[in-house]
Amino acid sequence: MVTNAGIVRPGEAVARIAYLSSDVIISVQPAQGIDSEFSSYLSSLAKQRVAGLVAREHGAIPEIQAIRHNADPLLSVFQPIRHGKLVSVTTASSILLNSIPHLYKLAQYPVVIHVSLLPSEYPDHSDITSIRQTGFTFLQSAGLKEAQDIALTAHALAIKSGKGVIHFFNPAKPLEEKEISQENKALVKDLLELDVARTYQASKVEDETLHADDGRIATITEIGQPTFNGEGTYSNALTPLESSKAASKASSMVDSSISSSRRDSSVDSRPTISSATTLESMVIRPVTSEDIYSLVTGIWSKLKSLTGRGYSAFEYSGSSGAEYALFVFGSDLALFGHAVKSASSTDQFPRIGLITARLYRPWLGAQLIDSVPKSVQRIAVLEQIRRKTTKWGPLLLDVLTSLRHGSSGSSPIIVGHQLGYLTQASIHQALRSVVHNLTLERPVQNLKVGDSEGPKAFSEYELEQPQVETAYMKILNQIFGDRLHVANALGSKDAGVSATIAASPEFGFGSLMARLEHRKLFVEEVKLAMKGRNFVTDAPRSWLSKWALAAEDSTKANHLAEEVIARLRTDGSRLASNLLSKKALFFRESHWLIGSDAWAYDLGNSGVHHVIASGKNINMLIIDSQPYSERSAADSTRRKKDIGLYAMNFGDTYVASVAVYGSYTQVLQAMIEADKFNGPSVVVAYLPYNKENDTPLTILQETKKAVDIGYWPLYRWNPHNEDNGEPNFSLDSERIKEELKEFLRRDNHLTQLMRRTPKFSADLSESHGSEVRSLQKRKAKEAYQKLLEGLYGAPMTILYASDNGNAESLAKRLGNRGRARGLKTIIFAMDDYPVEDLSNEENIVLITSTAGQGEFPQNGRTFWEAIRDSTDLDLASVQFAVFALGDSHYWPRKEDKHYYNKSGKDLDTRIAALGGKRLTDIGLGDDQDPDSYQTGYSEWEPKLWQALGLDKVESLPDEPAPITNEDIKIESNYLRGTIVEGLEDQSTGAISAADQQLTKFHGTYMQDDRDLRDERKAQGLEPAYSFMIRCRLPGGVATPSQWLQMDDISHAFGNETMKLTTRQTFQFHGVIKGKLRSAMRGINKALMTTIAACGDVNRNVMCSSLPQQSQYHKEVHAISERISDHLLPSTTAYHEIWLKDEDEKKTQVAGDAIVDHEPLYGPTYLPRKFKITIAIPPHNDTDVYAHDVGLIAIKGDDGHLQGFNLLAGGGMGVTHNNKKTYPRTGSMFGYVTAQKVHLACEKVMLVQRDYGDRKNRKHARLKYTIDDMGVDVFKSRVEDLLGFQFERPRPFHFDSNIDTFGWQRDENGMNHFTLFIENGRIEDTPSFPMKTGLREIAKVHKGEFRLTGNQHLILSNVSDTELPILKDMLAKYKLDNVQFSGLRLSSSACVAFPTCGLAMAESERYLPELITKLEDAIEQNGLRQDSIVMRMTGCPNGCARPWLAEVAFVGKAYGAYNMYLGGGYHGQRLNKLYRSSIKEEEILVIMKGLLKRYAIEREDGERFGDFLIRVGVIKRTTEGKTFHDNVAEEDNEDNT
């Protein structure tokens, strides 16, 4: 953490200098979630928005790119450094050797690389000596203050010389060195000489390339004879940096060889070419070692004059008359210095000197000679280099060469030493050993000093697999089990081989080749054995013969292996024993190499090439973890090789591109196919993450974006398929299948083109995103303006930002009224408007609603960000007005009140700040007003017309009434509308707004993937439209055959998952329009339907699952089917639209088509949806109080169904902060017999049909009709239609509304198992193949499946005979686990994001995470087994029936929830608002406190909701109309 406190670590001192002195910083980290020596300080500075000092724009902060150390990090330097950016790299020394090819090129650019030597406790300098010839300048620092000064020197030197500088240091806290103060920014600016930096920043290398030498050499331009001024600088000698363009301009003044050169000039703060008196003597030459020395000496001279601290290339300390000196090249200089200074007169080394190199390269022997006193006779060279490749150390050779050949007199004797690990305790002994060796007549060369092994645990960059990447390993283990062999698995025992090497493709390939050869020899050994007569019996020979024929077929060989081994064991011969000693080789393994996207860069690609080119039967899984980003797309130098395309070009390699969070099934299919393929296989697998601890939700969202836009296409390529008459290539990415041929042609063409012209890739990326979007806006506006050219009147542009359509409706209405007044009006969504045209407008009106915490709606965010950040937009000639829509009670707490209409207020303030002139004050629409936002709007609009001088216009035409749902229904011709035409329209994935309302009646909703909205919008694409399909399944009972067909539909047409809903039915998501009809037909073929699963009709009828009493359940379930069939709509539109065959003939597998007449519903159907449920006491597992009609089954004395108590008027839908809306529990009407209950339900529905509110859909549900009419009046209307009165309700009781998990046995001796399906989502994951398991069970199950109202599943009617089989299958697929906390077992959530258009926050994807974070508190308080009903929804519409839960969280904004407490455990009582708009941190604090109180203070048998009411945490809700009364957190009425 960076503060104003002093600096205590060298890494912080260096990081701060790098931050201030760079445009771009490449921060190399061990992993994205693990900080380096520098990264935490860099990110902290960036978060504080500390401005850099070298940026061309004042106040700009440097760009920090975090790159993993194994992802070829120096690739990221090329693009910015070649575009005039000052780039620095902060890294550990571990990357240097692999980066040597890059270093040779980068040495000719002013890049600074700060290197912390590893491991910090015992640094190895061999990484530095190994790269000493790359052309970089090397500077070394020791200690805190030195690290700060030398880091600054490195940046100043890079700018002035135009060459790369490597600054290396030991990152450990220096011995006894106190903290230092932070850098002096004035000093930094002075030393950097920003005018010189600006010259480089104005340059740009045009013809950039990565894979070939770009010809750049750092040069100096000399004018006349250079003269040295004695102060470490050249006088009138060096010109500032010139780009290749500037050099070209000088071609008329300099000879053509110079002007055509692509070399850049170096820099110094000296006169430019234009200041020279003559051009004839100008010479451009490369920067030399002497130039570097002159420049660095000048920098240090200036530093000394300003601070008093001086440095030199070689530094000597100690006695001027010393006979012995130590040249230390390691981390222990401070230890040696301290030991020498503290030496007593009795020590052998009171008169000894120390030498160190500040400027390690270029090596300046003459400067070394000058620094060493003439009295020195012997020098000990101590090198801390553990990876020696020659007998003599590199520093020893440098010193020896310099002093032997450069000294005019006799040179000192040089003695080499290997410096090991030293501590304060061992330094004196080490120093005595060195001095003693120097005093010997013949000193020992390469004497080891200190502990050569070092501390036991010094490796700081241990290789480990990121947690998120285990997903693919789990799948491999799942598929291949014991057959799986990963040759380069981390942690494997490879004697003498480092973990880094063992993880490489080269090592893995060699290992597998040896393993394959070993098995090949074994097969030959078996063939020889079966021909001989050395077995005791003949049985082994015949089995070995069968095995040998199938040895390369994994399925057959592994099946036969067990038999072969058994026969060999029985035989007992020596030959049999010998073969048994190698029995593992009888099994054919699945051989895999697993690597990361680091293999896709050039430096790791050679090993991949060898595997592919070998033709051997080896599989590679390469996991790419880089998230899609515009930056990586634009930087051609960071473009990795497309390994998939590369492998396909070989022609004999199986290739697949997969994404576990894109299509789990496709991953399985690809891995199985790769294993079966006889030859090399490459599976490139996508798993994008920014940090290794990213949540699955984050990875899912990133994956979906990349797959959807085609950045990561899913495909499989099998070159052997053509032998079977099948296509070689299968594209599995649904949304880009139609572009297959063009995609392949373009990808191949562009790959070749980008190799020749890498810059083209960046241009392509820009045009595909920003330019396409900009062009769309431009064309739309120009077309609109052309349309209005012939009109008279002043112009008025109306821009809106709208999430729910209200702002858009107001904008369109205002536009119509403006046209009626003679204005030329243009209407755009804000994000569809080109912001650069804003200053050309005359009158502009902006209408915006408010999203989340005062944020702009989705289609206004880009517009707002553009004007918010604009520095050159001048609106002085623009008149404007703003109207904002919000809810003053949406954020009730005082500290959150500023969110009210914040987006509109911010817009009004910003436009005024840009010079705009207000036509009228901002208008504020408030949902709390009597007419909602219309109240404020009706006051604001007249002021607008008045300001425009149009308030007196007469004879305005009447405005057409807005089209309502009632209009759509009555004009639909019994639910037909234009659905057929919409399905056939291939220009869009959507259907019209009217048809969207009508398809609900057919059981399907149009949705779009909200995870992809922003990305698709940025790409200029329409939203990722798809459809949700919901089945009608009365009572939730399905056959195994129907389960299999539902599974097939989800795989073939949906997103490969199924949702078990809170209304006991199947729901499919992700069905695109082109597959909608096929999915509907598939459901119909399963003898199921979707009609009336949604819409303003009676929906799916629910029924308690009751596994304990199957006969009774059968009787009650039959009633649910009777009610469902009785109230089914009669229109034939469903059959016409969905079930026609190819000859346009009606295909009716299930259901009877009748004439178009709706005897129950009429042409307008019901005012709103209508829901019926049946509960069988004592189980209220269907929430009988929450529905329009709730039926409580009453059992007669004979044990059979007698009749039902009927409740009416329950309902869950609410609008946040609209107190006119509320949830309601059903009112008891009385008892009705089983024979007449369907008629009673019908009559309740008909009274609602005739008396329900058809003008206000928020007030249209039955609950409001009953409250408006009164229970008694409504009930009497029903009884009038029935012709009889309800009887008095029969007694009943409920004791639970949750499911009973595990095995249960019914009265008929049949078994039932209730599975825990968290939030009803049936899917496969790497750790839990649930969907596959249930499919396999459905293939053998002879009973039925029952879907519960709590989103779980019952494997029902299992006979004792099939019980062992099903128990084994449940265990195999981990489906038998119900040992979860009571809180988790009692939880439920709706779908919410990403598909529900109404969701304000996550629900299904978040609730499991929240419960996990609460389970520690559950355990600590002894509540693991206690059932607490917790529910979550993404919006207040109540699909998961949250208002009845003991604890509920209802989405308010993304990441924010309203918290409700006090619901009844039996589902009989509504809860009440406890806290509004709270986030996870506050939720956890509140819940942990309440759980602790509950554990301590509860009474025996007291439920959580009852406890909260008893102790006064929350007030009891007595009925729906009091739901908003006496809440724990009252709304604050102060809206200021």
CSV table of N, CA, C and O in Angstrom, one decimal, residues 1337-1372:
chain,number,residue,atom,x,y,z
A,1337,ILE,N,-29.7,-42.2,-15.6
A,1337,ILE,CA,-30.7,-42.8,-14.7
A,1337,ILE,C,-32.1,-42.9,-15.5
A,1337,ILE,O,-32.8,-43.9,-15.4
A,1338,ALA,N,-32.4,-41.9,-16.3
A,1338,ALA,CA,-33.7,-41.9,-17.0
A,1338,ALA,C,-33.7,-43.1,-18.0
A,1338,ALA,O,-34.8,-43.6,-18.3
A,1339,LYS,N,-32.6,-43.5,-18.4
A,1339,LYS,CA,-32.6,-44.6,-19.4
A,1339,LYS,C,-33.0,-46.0,-18.8
A,1339,LYS,O,-33.4,-46.9,-19.5
A,1340,VAL,N,-32.8,-46.1,-17.4
A,1340,VAL,CA,-33.1,-47.4,-16.8
A,1340,VAL,C,-34.2,-47.3,-15.8
A,1340,VAL,O,-34.8,-48.3,-15.4
A,1341,HIS,N,-34.6,-46.1,-15.4
A,1341,HIS,CA,-35.7,-45.9,-14.4
A,1341,HIS,C,-37.0,-46.3,-15.0
A,1341,HIS,O,-37.4,-45.9,-16.1
A,1342,LYS,N,-37.8,-47.0,-14.2
A,1342,LYS,CA,-39.1,-47.5,-14.7
A,1342,LYS,C,-40.3,-46.7,-14.0
A,1342,LYS,O,-41.4,-47.0,-14.3
A,1343,GLY,N,-40.0,-45.8,-13.1
A,1343,GLY,CA,-41.0,-45.1,-12.4
A,1343,GLY,C,-41.3,-43.8,-13.1
A,1343,GLY,O,-41.6,-43.7,-14.3
A,1344,GLU,N,-41.2,-42.7,-12.3
A,1344,GLU,CA,-41.5,-41.4,-12.8
A,1344,GLU,C,-40.6,-40.3,-12.1
A,1344,GLU,O,-39.9,-40.6,-11.1
A,1345,PHE,N,-40.5,-39.2,-12.7
A,1345,PHE,CA,-39.8,-38.0,-12.1
A,1345,PHE,C,-40.9,-37.0,-11.6
A,1345,PHE,O,-41.9,-36.7,-12.4
A,1346,ARG,N,-40.7,-36.5,-10.4
A,1346,ARG,CA,-41.6,-35.5,-9.9
A,1346,ARG,C,-40.8,-34.2,-9.6
A,1346,ARG,O,-39.8,-34.2,-8.9
A,1347,LEU,N,-41.2,-33.1,-10.3
A,1347,LEU,CA,-40.6,-31.9,-10.1
A,1347,LEU,C,-41.3,-31.2,-8.9
A,1347,LEU,O,-42.5,-31.2,-8.8
A,1348,THR,N,-40.5,-30.6,-8.0
A,1348,THR,CA,-41.1,-30.0,-6.8
A,1348,THR,C,-41.2,-28.5,-6.9
A,1348,THR,O,-40.5,-27.9,-7.8
A,1349,GLY,N,-42.1,-27.9,-6.1
A,1349,GLY,CA,-42.3,-26.5,-6.2
A,1349,GLY,C,-41.1,-25.7,-5.6
A,1349,GLY,O,-41.0,-24.5,-5.7
A,1350,ASN,N,-40.2,-26.4,-5.0
A,1350,ASN,CA,-39.0,-25.8,-4.5
A,1350,ASN,C,-37.8,-26.0,-5.4
A,1350,ASN,O,-36.6,-25.9,-5.0
A,1351,GLN,N,-38.1,-26.4,-6.6
A,1351,GLN,CA,-37.0,-26.6,-7.7
A,1351,GLN,C,-36.2,-27.8,-7.5
A,1351,GLN,O,-35.1,-27.9,-8.1
A,1352,HIS,N,-36.6,-28.8,-6.8
A,1352,HIS,CA,-35.9,-30.0,-6.7
A,1352,HIS,C,-36.5,-31.1,-7.5
A,1352,HIS,O,-37.5,-30.9,-8.2
A,1353,LEU,N,-36.0,-32.3,-7.3
A,1353,LEU,CA,-36.5,-33.4,-8.2
A,1353,LEU,C,-36.6,-34.7,-7.3
A,1353,LEU,O,-35.7,-35.0,-6.5
A,1354,ILE,N,-37.7,-35.4,-7.6
A,1354,ILE,CA,-37.9,-36.7,-6.9
A,1354,ILE,C,-37.8,-37.8,-7.9
A,1354,ILE,O,-38.5,-37.8,-8.9
A,1355,LEU,N,-36.9,-38.8,-7.6
A,1355,LEU,CA,-36.9,-40.0,-8.4
A,1355,LEU,C,-37.9,-40.9,-7.8
A,1355,LEU,O,-37.7,-41.5,-6.7
A,1356,SER,N,-39.0,-41.1,-8.4
A,1356,SER,CA,-40.2,-41.6,-7.8
A,1356,SER,C,-40.6,-43.0,-8.3
A,1356,SER,O,-40.3,-43.4,-9.4
A,1357,ASN,N,-41.2,-43.8,-7.4
A,1357,ASN,CA,-41.7,-45.1,-7.7
A,1357,ASN,C,-40.6,-46.1,-8.2
A,1357,ASN,O,-40.7,-46.6,-9.2
A,1358,VAL,N,-39.6,-46.2,-7.3
A,1358,VAL,CA,-38.5,-47.1,-7.6
A,1358,VAL,C,-38.8,-48.4,-6.8
A,1358,VAL,O,-39.0,-48.4,-5.6
A,1359,SER,N,-38.8,-49.5,-7.5
A,1359,SER,CA,-39.1,-50.8,-6.9
A,1359,SER,C,-37.9,-51.3,-6.2
A,1359,SER,O,-36.8,-50.8,-6.4
A,1360,ASP,N,-38.1,-52.2,-5.3
A,1360,ASP,CA,-37.0,-52.8,-4.5
A,1360,ASP,C,-36.0,-53.5,-5.5
A,1360,ASP,O,-34.8,-53.5,-5.2
A,1361,THR,N,-36.5,-54.0,-6.6
A,1361,THR,CA,-35.6,-54.7,-7.5
A,1361,THR,C,-34.6,-53.7,-8.2
A,1361,THR,O,-33.4,-54.1,-8.3
A,1362,GLU,N,-35.1,-52.6,-8.6
A,1362,GLU,CA,-34.2,-51.6,-9.2
A,1362,GLU,C,-33.5,-50.7,-8.2
A,1362,GLU,O,-32.6,-49.9,-8.7
A,1363,LEU,N,-33.8,-50.8,-7.0
A,1363,LEU,CA,-33.2,-49.9,-6.0
A,1363,LEU,C,-31.7,-50.0,-5.9
A,1363,LEU,O,-31.0,-48.9,-5.9
A,1364,PRO,N,-31.0,-51.2,-5.9
A,1364,PRO,CA,-29.5,-51.2,-5.9
A,1364,PRO,C,-28.9,-50.5,-7.1
A,1364,PRO,O,-27.9,-49.8,-7.0
A,1365,ILE,N,-29.5,-50.8,-8.3
A,1365,ILE,CA,-28.9,-50.2,-9.5
A,1365,ILE,C,-29.0,-48.7,-9.4
A,1365,ILE,O,-28.0,-48.0,-9.7
A,1366,LEU,N,-30.1,-48.1,-9.0
A,1366,LEU,CA,-30.3,-46.7,-9.0
A,1366,LEU,C,-29.4,-46.1,-7.9
A,1366,LEU,O,-28.9,-45.0,-8.0
A,1367,LYS,N,-29.3,-46.8,-6.8
A,1367,LYS,CA,-28.4,-46.2,-5.7
A,1367,LYS,C,-27.0,-46.1,-6.2
A,1367,LYS,O,-26.3,-45.1,-5.9
A,1368,ASP,N,-26.5,-47.2,-6.9
A,1368,ASP,CA,-25.2,-47.1,-7.5
A,1368,ASP,C,-25.0,-46.0,-8.5
A,1368,ASP,O,-24.0,-45.3,-8.5
A,1369,MET,N,-26.0,-45.8,-9.3
A,1369,MET,CA,-25.9,-44.7,-10.3
A,1369,MET,C,-25.9,-43.3,-9.6
A,1369,MET,O,-25.2,-42.4,-10.0
A,1370,LEU,N,-26.8,-43.2,-8.6
A,1370,LEU,CA,-26.8,-41.9,-7.9
A,1370,LEU,C,-25.4,-41.6,-7.3
A,1370,LEU,O,-25.0,-40.5,-7.3
A,1371,ALA,N,-24.8,-42.6,-6.7
A,1371,ALA,CA,-23.5,-42.4,-6.1
A,1371,ALA,C,-22.4,-42.1,-7.2
A,1371,ALA,O,-21.6,-41.3,-7.0
A,1372,LYS,N,-22.5,-42.8,-8.3
A,1372,LYS,CA,-21.5,-42.7,-9.3
A,1372,LYS,C,-21.5,-41.2,-9.8
A,1372,LYS,O,-20.4,-40.6,-10.1
